[in-house]
Short mmCIF file of C-alpha atoms in Angstrom, two decimals:
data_model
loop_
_atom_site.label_atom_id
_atom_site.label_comp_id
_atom_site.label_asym_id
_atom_site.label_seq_id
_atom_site.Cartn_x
_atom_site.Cartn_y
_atom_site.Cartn_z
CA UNK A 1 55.76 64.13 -29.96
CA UNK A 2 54.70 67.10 -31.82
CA UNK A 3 56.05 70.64 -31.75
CA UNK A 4 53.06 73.50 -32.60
CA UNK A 5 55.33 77.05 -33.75
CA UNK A 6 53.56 79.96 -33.35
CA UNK A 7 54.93 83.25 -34.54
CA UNK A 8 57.91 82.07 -35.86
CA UNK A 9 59.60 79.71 -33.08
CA UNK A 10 62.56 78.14 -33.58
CA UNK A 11 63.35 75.00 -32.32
CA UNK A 12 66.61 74.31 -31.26
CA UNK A 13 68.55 70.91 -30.28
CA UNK A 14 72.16 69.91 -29.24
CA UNK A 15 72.25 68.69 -33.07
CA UNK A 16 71.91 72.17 -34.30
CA UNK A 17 74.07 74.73 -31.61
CA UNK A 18 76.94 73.86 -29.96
CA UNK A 19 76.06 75.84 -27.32
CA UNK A 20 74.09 73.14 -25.55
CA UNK A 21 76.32 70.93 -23.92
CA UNK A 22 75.46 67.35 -22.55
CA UNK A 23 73.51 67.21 -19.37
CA UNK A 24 75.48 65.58 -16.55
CA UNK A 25 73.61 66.48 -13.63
CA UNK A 26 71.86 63.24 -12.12
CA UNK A 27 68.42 63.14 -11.94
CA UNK A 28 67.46 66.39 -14.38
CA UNK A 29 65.64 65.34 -17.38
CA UNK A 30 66.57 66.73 -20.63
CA UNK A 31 64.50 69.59 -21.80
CA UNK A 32 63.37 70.50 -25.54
CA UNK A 33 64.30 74.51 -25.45
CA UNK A 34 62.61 76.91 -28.10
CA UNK A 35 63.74 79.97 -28.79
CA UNK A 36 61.33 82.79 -30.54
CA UNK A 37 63.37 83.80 -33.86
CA UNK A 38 61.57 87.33 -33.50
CA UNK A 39 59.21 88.06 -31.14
CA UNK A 40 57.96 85.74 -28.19
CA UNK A 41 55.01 83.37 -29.21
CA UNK A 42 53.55 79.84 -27.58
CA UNK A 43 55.55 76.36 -28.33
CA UNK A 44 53.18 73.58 -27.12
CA UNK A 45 54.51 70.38 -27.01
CA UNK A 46 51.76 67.82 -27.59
CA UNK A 47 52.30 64.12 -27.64
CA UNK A 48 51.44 61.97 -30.79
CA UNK A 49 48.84 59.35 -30.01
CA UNK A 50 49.30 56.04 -30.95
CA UNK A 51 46.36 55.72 -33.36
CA UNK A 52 47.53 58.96 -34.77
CA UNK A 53 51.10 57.19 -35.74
CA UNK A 54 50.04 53.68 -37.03
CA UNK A 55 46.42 54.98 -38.97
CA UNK A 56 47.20 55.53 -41.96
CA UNK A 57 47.36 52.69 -44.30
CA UNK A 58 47.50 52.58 -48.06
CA UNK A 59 44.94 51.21 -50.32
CA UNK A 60 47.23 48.19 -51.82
CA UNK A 61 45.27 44.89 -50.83
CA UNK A 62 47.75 42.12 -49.26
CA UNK A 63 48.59 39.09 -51.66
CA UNK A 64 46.13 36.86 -50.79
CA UNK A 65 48.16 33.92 -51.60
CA UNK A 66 50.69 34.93 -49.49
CA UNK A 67 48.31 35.13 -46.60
CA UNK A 68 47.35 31.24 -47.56
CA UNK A 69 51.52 30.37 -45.86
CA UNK A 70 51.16 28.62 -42.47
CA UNK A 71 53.36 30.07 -40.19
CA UNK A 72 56.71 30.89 -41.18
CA UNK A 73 59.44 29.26 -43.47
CA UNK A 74 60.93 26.30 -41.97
CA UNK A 75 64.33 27.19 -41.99
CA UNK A 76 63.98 30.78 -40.58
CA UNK A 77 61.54 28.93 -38.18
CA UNK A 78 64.24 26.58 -36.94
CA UNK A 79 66.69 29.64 -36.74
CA UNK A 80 64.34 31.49 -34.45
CA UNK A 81 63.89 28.76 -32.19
CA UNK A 82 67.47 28.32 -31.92
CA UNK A 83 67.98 32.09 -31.11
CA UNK A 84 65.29 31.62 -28.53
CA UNK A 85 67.06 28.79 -27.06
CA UNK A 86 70.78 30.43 -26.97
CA UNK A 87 69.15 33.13 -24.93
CA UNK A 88 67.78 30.12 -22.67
CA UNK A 89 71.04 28.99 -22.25
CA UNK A 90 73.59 31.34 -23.16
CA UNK A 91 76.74 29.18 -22.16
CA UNK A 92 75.73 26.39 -23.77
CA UNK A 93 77.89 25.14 -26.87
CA UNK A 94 74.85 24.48 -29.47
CA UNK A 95 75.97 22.72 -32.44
CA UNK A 96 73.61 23.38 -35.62
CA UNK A 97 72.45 19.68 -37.93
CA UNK A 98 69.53 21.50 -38.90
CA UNK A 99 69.33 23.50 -41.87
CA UNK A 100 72.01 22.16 -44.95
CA UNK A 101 74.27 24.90 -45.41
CA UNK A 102 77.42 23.85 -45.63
CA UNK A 103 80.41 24.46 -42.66
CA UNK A 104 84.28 23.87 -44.81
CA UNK A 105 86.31 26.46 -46.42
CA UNK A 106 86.11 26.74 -50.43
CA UNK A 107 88.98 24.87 -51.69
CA UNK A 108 91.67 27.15 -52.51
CA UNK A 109 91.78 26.62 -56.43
CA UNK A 110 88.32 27.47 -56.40
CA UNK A 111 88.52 31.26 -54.33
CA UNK A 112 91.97 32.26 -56.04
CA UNK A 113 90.04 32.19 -59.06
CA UNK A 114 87.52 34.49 -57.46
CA UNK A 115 90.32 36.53 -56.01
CA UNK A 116 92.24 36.90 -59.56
CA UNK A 117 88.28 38.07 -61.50
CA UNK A 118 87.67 40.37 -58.62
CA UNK A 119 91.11 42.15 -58.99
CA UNK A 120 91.72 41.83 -62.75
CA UNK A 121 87.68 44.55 -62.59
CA UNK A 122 89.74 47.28 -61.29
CA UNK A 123 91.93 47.17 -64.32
CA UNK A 124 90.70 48.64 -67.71
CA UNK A 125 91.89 44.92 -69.34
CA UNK A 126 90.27 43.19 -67.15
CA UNK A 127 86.95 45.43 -66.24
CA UNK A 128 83.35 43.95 -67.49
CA UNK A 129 79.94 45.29 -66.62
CA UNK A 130 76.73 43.33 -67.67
CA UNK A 131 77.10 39.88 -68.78
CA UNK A 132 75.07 37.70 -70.55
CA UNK A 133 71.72 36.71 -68.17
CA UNK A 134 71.93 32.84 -69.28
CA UNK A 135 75.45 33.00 -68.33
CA UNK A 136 79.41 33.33 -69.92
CA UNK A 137 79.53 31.02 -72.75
CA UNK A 138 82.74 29.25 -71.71
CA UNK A 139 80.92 28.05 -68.03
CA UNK A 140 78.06 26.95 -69.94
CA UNK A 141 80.15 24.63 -72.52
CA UNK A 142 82.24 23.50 -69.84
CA UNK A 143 78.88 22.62 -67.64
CA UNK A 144 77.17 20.83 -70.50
CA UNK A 145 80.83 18.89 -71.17
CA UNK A 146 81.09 17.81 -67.12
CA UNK A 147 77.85 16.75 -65.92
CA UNK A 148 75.91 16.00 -69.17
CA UNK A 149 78.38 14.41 -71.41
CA UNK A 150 76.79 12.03 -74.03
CA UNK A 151 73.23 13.12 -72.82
CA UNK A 152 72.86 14.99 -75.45
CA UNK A 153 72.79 18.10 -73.61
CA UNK A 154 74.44 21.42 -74.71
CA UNK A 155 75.21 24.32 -73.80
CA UNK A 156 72.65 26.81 -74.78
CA UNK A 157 70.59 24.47 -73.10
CA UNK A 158 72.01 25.94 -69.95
CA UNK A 159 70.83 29.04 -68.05
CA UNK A 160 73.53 29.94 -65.30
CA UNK A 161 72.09 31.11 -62.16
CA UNK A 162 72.52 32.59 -58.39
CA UNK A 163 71.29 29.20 -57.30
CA UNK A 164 68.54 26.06 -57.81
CA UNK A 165 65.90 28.00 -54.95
CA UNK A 166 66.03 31.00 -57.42
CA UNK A 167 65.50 29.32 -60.32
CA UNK A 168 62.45 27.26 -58.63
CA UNK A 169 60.83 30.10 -58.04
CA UNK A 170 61.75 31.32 -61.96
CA UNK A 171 60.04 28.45 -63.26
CA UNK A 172 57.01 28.85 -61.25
CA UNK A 173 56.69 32.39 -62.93
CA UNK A 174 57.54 30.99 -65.99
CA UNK A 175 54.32 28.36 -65.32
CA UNK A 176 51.96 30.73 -63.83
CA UNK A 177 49.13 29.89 -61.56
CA UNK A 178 46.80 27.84 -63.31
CA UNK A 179 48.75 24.58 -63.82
CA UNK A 180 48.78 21.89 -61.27
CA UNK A 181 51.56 20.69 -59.57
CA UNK A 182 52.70 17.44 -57.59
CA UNK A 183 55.77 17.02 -55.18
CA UNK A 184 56.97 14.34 -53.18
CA UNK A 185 55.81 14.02 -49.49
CA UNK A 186 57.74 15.35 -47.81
CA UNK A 187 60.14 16.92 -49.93
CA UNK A 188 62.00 20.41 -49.76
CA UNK A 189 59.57 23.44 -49.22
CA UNK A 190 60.43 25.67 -51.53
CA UNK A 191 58.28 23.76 -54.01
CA UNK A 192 54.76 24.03 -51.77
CA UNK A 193 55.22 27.61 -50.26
CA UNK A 194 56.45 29.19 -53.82
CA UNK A 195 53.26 27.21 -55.18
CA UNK A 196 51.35 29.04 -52.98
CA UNK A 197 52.75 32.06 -53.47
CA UNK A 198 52.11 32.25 -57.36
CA UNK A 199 48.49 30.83 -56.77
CA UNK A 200 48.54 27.61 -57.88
CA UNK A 201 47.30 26.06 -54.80
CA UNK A 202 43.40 26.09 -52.42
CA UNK A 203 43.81 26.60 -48.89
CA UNK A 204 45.55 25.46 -46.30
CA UNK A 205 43.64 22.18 -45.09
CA UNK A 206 44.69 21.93 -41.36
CA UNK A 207 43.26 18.58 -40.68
CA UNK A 208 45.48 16.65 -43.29
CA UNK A 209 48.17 19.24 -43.16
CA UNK A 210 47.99 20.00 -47.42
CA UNK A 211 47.16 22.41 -49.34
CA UNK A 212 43.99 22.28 -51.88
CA UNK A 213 44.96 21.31 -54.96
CA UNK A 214 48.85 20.27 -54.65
CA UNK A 215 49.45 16.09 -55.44
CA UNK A 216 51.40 15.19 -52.72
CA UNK A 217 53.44 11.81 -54.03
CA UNK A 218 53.83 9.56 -50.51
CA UNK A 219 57.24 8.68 -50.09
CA UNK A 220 58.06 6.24 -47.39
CA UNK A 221 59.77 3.66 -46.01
CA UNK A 222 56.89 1.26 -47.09
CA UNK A 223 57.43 2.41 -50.60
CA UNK A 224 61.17 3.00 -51.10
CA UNK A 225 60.71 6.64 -51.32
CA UNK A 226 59.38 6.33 -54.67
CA UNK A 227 56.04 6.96 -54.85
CA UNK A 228 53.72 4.68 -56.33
CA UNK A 229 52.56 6.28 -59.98
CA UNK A 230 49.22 3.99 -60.20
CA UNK A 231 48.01 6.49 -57.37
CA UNK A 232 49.12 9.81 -58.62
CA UNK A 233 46.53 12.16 -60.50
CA UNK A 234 47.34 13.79 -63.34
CA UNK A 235 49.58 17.40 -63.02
CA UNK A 236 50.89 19.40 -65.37
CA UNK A 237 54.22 19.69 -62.98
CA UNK A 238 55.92 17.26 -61.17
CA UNK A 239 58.59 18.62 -58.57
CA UNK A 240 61.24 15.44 -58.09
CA UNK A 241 64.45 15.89 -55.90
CA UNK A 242 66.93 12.86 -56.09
CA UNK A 243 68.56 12.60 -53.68
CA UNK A 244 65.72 13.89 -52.17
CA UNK A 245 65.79 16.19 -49.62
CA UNK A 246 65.31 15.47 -46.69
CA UNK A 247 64.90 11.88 -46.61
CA UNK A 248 68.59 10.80 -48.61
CA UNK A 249 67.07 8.54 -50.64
CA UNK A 250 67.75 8.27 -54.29
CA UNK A 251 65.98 7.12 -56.94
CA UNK A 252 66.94 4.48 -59.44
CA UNK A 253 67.11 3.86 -62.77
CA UNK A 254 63.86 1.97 -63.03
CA UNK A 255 62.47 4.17 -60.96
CA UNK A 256 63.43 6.97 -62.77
CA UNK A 257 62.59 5.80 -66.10
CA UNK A 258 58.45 5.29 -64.49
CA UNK A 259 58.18 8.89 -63.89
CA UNK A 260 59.80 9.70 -67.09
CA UNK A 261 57.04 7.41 -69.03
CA UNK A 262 54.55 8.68 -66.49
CA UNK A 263 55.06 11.90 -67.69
CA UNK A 264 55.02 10.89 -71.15
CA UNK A 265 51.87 9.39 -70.78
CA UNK A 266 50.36 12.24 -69.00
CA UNK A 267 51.76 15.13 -70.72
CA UNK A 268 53.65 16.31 -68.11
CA UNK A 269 56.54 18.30 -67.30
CA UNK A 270 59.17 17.12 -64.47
CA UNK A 271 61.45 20.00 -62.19
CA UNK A 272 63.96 17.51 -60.86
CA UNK A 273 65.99 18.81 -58.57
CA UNK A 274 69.34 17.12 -58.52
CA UNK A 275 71.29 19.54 -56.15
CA UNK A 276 72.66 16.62 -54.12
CA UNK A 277 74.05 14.96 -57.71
CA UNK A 278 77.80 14.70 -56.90
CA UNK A 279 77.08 12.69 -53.44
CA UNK A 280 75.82 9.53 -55.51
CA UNK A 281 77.70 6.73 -56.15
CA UNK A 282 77.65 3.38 -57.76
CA UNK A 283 74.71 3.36 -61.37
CA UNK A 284 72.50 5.44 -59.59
CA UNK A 285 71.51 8.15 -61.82
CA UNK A 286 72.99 11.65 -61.01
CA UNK A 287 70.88 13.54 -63.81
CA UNK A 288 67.45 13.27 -65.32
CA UNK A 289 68.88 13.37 -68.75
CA UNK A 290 70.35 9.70 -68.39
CA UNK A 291 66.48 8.35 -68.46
CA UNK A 292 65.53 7.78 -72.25
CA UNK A 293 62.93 10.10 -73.38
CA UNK A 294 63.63 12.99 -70.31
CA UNK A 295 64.76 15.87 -72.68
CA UNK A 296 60.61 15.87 -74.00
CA UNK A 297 59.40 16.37 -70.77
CA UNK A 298 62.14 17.53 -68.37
CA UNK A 299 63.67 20.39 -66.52
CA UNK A 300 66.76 20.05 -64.10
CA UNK A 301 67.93 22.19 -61.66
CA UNK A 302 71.40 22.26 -60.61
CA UNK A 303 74.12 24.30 -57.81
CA UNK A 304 77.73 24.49 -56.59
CA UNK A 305 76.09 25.15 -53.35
CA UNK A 306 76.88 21.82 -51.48
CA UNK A 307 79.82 20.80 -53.84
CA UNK A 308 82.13 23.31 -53.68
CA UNK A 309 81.06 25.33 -50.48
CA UNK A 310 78.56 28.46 -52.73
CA UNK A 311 75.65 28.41 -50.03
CA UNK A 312 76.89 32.39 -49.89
CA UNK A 313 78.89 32.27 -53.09
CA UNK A 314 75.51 31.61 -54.63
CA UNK A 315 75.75 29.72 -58.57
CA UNK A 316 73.55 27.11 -59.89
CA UNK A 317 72.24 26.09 -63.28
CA UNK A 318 69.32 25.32 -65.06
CA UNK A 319 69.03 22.89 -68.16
CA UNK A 320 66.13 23.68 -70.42
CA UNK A 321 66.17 20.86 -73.48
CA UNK A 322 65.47 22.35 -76.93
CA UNK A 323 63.41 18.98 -77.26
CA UNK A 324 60.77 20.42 -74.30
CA UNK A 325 57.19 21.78 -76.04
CA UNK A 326 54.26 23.32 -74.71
CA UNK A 327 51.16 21.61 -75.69
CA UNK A 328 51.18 24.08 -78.81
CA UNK A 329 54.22 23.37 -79.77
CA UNK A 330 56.22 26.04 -78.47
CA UNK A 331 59.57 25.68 -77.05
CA UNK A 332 59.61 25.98 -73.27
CA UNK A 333 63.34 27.29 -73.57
CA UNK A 334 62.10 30.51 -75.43
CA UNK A 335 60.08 31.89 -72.46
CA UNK A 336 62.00 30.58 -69.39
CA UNK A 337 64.82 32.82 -71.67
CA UNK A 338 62.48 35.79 -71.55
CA UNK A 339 61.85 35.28 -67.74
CA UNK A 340 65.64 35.20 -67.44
CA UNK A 341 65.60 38.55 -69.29
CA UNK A 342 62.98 40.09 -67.65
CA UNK A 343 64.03 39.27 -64.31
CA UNK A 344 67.20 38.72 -63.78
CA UNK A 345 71.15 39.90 -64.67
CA UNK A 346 73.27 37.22 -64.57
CA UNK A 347 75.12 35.48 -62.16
CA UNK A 348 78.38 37.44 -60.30
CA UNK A 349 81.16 37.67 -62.98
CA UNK A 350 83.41 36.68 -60.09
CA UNK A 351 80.78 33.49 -58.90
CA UNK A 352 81.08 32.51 -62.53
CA UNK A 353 84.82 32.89 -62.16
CA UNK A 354 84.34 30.28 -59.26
CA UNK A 355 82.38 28.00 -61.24
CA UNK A 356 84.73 27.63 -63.68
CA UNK A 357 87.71 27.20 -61.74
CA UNK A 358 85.26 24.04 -60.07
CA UNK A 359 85.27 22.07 -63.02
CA UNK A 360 88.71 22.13 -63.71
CA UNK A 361 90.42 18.98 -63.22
CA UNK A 362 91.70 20.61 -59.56
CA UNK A 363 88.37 21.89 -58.89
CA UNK A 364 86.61 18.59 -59.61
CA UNK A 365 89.18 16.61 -57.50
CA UNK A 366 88.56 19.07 -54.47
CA UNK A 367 85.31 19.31 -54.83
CA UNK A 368 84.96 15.48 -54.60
CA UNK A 369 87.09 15.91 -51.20
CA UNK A 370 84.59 18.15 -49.75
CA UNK A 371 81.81 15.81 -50.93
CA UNK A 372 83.66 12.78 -49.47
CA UNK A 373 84.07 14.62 -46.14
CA UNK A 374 80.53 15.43 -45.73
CA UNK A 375 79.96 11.87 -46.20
CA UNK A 376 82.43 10.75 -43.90
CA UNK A 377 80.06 12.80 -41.20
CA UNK A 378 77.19 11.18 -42.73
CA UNK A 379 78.65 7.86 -41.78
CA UNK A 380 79.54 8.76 -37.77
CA UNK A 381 75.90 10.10 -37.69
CA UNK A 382 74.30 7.09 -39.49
CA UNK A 383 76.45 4.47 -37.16
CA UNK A 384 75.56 6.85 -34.24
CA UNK A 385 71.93 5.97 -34.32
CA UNK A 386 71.92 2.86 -35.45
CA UNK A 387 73.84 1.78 -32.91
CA UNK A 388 71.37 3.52 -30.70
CA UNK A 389 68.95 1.13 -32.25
CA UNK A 390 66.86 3.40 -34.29
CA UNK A 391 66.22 2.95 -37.82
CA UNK A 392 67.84 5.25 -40.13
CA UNK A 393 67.32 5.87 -43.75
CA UNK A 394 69.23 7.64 -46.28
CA UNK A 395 72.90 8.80 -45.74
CA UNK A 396 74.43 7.06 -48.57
CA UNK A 397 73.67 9.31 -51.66
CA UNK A 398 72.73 12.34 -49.40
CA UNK A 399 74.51 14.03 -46.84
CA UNK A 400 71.12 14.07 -44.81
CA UNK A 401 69.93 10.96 -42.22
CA UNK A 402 66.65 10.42 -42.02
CA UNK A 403 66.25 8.70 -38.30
CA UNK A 404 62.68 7.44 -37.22
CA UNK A 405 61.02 7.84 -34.11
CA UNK A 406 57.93 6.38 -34.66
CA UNK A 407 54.70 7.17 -32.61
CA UNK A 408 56.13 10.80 -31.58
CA UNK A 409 55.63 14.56 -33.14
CA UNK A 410 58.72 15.56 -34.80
CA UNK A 411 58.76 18.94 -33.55
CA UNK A 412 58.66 16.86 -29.83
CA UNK A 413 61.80 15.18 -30.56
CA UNK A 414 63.25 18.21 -32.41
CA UNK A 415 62.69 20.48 -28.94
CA UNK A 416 63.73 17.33 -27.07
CA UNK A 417 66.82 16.95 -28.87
CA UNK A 418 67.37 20.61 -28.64
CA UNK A 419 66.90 20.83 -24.97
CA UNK A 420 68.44 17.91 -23.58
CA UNK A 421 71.80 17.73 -26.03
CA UNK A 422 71.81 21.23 -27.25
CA UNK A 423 71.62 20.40 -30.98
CA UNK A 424 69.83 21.88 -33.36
CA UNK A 425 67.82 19.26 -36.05
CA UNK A 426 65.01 19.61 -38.46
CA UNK A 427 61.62 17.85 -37.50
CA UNK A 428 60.60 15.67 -40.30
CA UNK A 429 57.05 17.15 -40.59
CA UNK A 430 58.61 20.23 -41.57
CA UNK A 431 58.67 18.51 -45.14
CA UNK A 432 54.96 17.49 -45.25
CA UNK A 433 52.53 15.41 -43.50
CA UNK A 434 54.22 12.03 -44.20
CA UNK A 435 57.51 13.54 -42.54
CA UNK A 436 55.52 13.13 -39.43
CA UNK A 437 57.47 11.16 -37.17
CA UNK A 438 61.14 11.42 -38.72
CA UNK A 439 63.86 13.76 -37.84
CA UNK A 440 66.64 14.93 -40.80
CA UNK A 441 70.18 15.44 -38.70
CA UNK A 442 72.28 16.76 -41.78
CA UNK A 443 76.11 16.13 -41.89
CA UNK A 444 77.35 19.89 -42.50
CA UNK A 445 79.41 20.76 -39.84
CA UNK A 446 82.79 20.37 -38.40
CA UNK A 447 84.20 17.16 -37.67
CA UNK A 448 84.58 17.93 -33.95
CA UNK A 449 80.87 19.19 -34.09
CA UNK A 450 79.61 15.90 -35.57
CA UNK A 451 81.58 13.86 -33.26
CA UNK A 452 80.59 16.04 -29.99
CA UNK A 453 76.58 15.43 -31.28
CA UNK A 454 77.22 12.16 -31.90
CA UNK A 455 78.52 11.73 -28.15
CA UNK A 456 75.49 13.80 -27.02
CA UNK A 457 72.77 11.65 -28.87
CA UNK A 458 74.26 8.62 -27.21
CA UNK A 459 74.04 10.45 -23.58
CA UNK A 460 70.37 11.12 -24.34
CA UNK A 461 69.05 7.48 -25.88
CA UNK A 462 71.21 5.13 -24.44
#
């Protein structure tokens, strides 16, 4: 609506006078009253069209890359379905496996550590503004003395963080858009989409569900998850998750050591993502850096996220070896530093606070009970289906289980599921084309969830 003043007419509103009290008699509309501020004139009261409110538009072109995404991000996907659904069935008691974040309470050594930074910055002693942006110097040593001990890794060789996703999409600025990248298929999508997003990829190519110019590494069943190198082109990236997300599995150390000397041969450099690190057991390799050779041609992202409970906490890491060169010599470190820089202010003094109090002997030891909970649901959910006769994979280094329906659409079984039990999954697919067919149920959530699922699942597919 718009209000044309002639000869000085002033509008007036119940926000302005208090003269104008609330209407209360039924079935009178509320008026707009103008009153002439000196001598009587014409108010006209003209409504707004709509092409008169949405035509103007600015002359910024959209990011075509962005424009390349198919549909939305998988996660917030999943979410929106499951909104959609709880207003389908509002009484229903929908228990979430879908999306990883994590469900227990920070262990208490961990948030009293939090609680005692956070008060001690409201005292002069205790007060600190800006830190540095690769992180406080005494998290970094004690990172680089807890997970990479005799690796050779050290602490400048750390960048703290607000989480692995962020730094992913760091290190694709810190790449730019002409290299080429691979990733396992499927594998988390933060590696694709943020591809796409910096321009490293061709279009969308709907009738083998890829993107132009993206490697995509089959990892299957029929393979071990591990794809097989004599097949892979040449990249100048390689994105590797182990555990891998979503399908559990975890690479060993042969395996490991082929893509290192893959790499090697190719002049490549590997992103491996070892977020799920602390869930592995037996000689499996929790880090990169225990593979002969890695530090020449390896990154390795790192997070507290799904140890310790810092999904909303949010601190990771990032280890950058000294030994890593560009093809000119220069040291990789230097410029993901000046990314760091540019971009970014450091982690939360009081996250960092956090992180420290998690590697304390305390913190580890709790940190390993969360862990070993999470696995205890992976277990239930793993015997679950198994005993439902389907065949599972992964649950043993991962808190994710990878369960197969072969012949059927994931996103068929995912609504199926979803419908019929009231459980929220992920459908495979959501990780790439050779996802097609799989499921991920994930083992965050409450004990009485998981086992109330688990009842569910056996209702449905008995």
């Amino acid at each position: 609506m718009s209000v044309l003043n002639h000869n000085h007419v002033t509008p007036l509103s119940s926000s302005s006078s208090a003269i104008f009290a609330k209407n209360t008699f039924p079935g009178v509309r509320t008026q707009i009253v103008s009153v002439s501020s000196k001598k009587a004139g014409v108010c006209k009261c003209v409504a707004t069209s709509p092409a008169e409110q949405t035509a103007y538009k600015t002359k910024v072109s959209r990011n075509g890359n962005i424009a390349k995404l198919q549909a939305g991000y998988l996660f917030p996907e999943i979410g929106r379905r499951k909104a959609a659904h709880m207003l389908k069935y509002p009484d229903a008691q929908v228990i979430s496996l879908g999306i990883g974040d994590t469900t227990e309470p920070i262990p208490e050594v961990i948030t009293s550590a939090m609680a005692k930074r956070a008060l001690g910055l409201s005292t002069i002693e205790g007060y600190t503004g800006y830190g540095a942006e690769q992180g406080e110097k005494q998290l970094r040593a004690q990172l680089a003395s807890t997970f990479y001990s005799n690796l050779g890794i050290e602490e400048d060789d750390i960048f703290v963080s607000d989480g692995a996703k962020s730094d992913i999409s760091r290190l694709q600025v810190l790449f730019g858009s002409n290299v080429t990248i691979a990733v396992q298929d499927p594998s988390y999508p933060a590696y694709v989409d943020s591809s796409v997003i910096i321009g490293q990829t061709g279009e969308f190519q709907k009738d083998i569900e890829k993107f132009g110019n993206i490697e995509y590494m089959k990892c299957t069943p029929e393979n071990d998850f591990f794809p097989d190198l004599s097949k892979v082109s040449r990249t100048d990236i390689i994105f590797f998750c182990s555990p891998n997300n979503p399908t559990g599995s975890a690479a060993s150390r042969e395996q490991l050591t082929k893509l290192v000397n893959f790499a090697k041969d190719n002049g490549s450099i590997i992103i491996y993502d070892s977020a799920y690190a602390m869930y592995v057991s037996g000689d499996t390799p929790k880090s990169i850096f225990e593979i002969p050779g890695a530090k020449e041609v390896a990154i390795e992202t790192a997070s507290f996220s799904k140890y310790a409970g810092f999904t909303g906490v949010r601190l990771g890491w990032t280890v950058v070896p000294k030994e890593l060169k560009y093809s000119d010599g220069f040291p990789v470190a230097k410029d993901f530093n000046r990314i760091v820089c540019t971009g970014f202010n450091g982690a939360s003094n009081i996250a960092q606070a956090g992180g420290l109090a998690c590697l304390s002997p305390e913190g580890l030891q709790a940190m390993h009970e969360v862990v070993g909970f999470y696995k205890e649901n992976t277990k239930i959910i793993v015997d679950t289906f198994t005993s439902l006769g389907f065949t599972v994979y992964g649950g043993i280094h991962a808190p994710y289980v990878w369960v197969h329906f072969p012949g059927r659409s994931s996103w068929d079984v995912f609504s199926e599921i979803l419908e019929k039990t009231h459980v929220v999954t992920t459908p495979g697919s959501g990780f790439g084309p050779a996802g097609e067919g799989f499921v991920r149920v994930s083992a965050f959530g409450h004990r009485n969830n998981v086992l109330e699922a688990c009842r569910r699942f056996k209702e449905l597919y008995k």
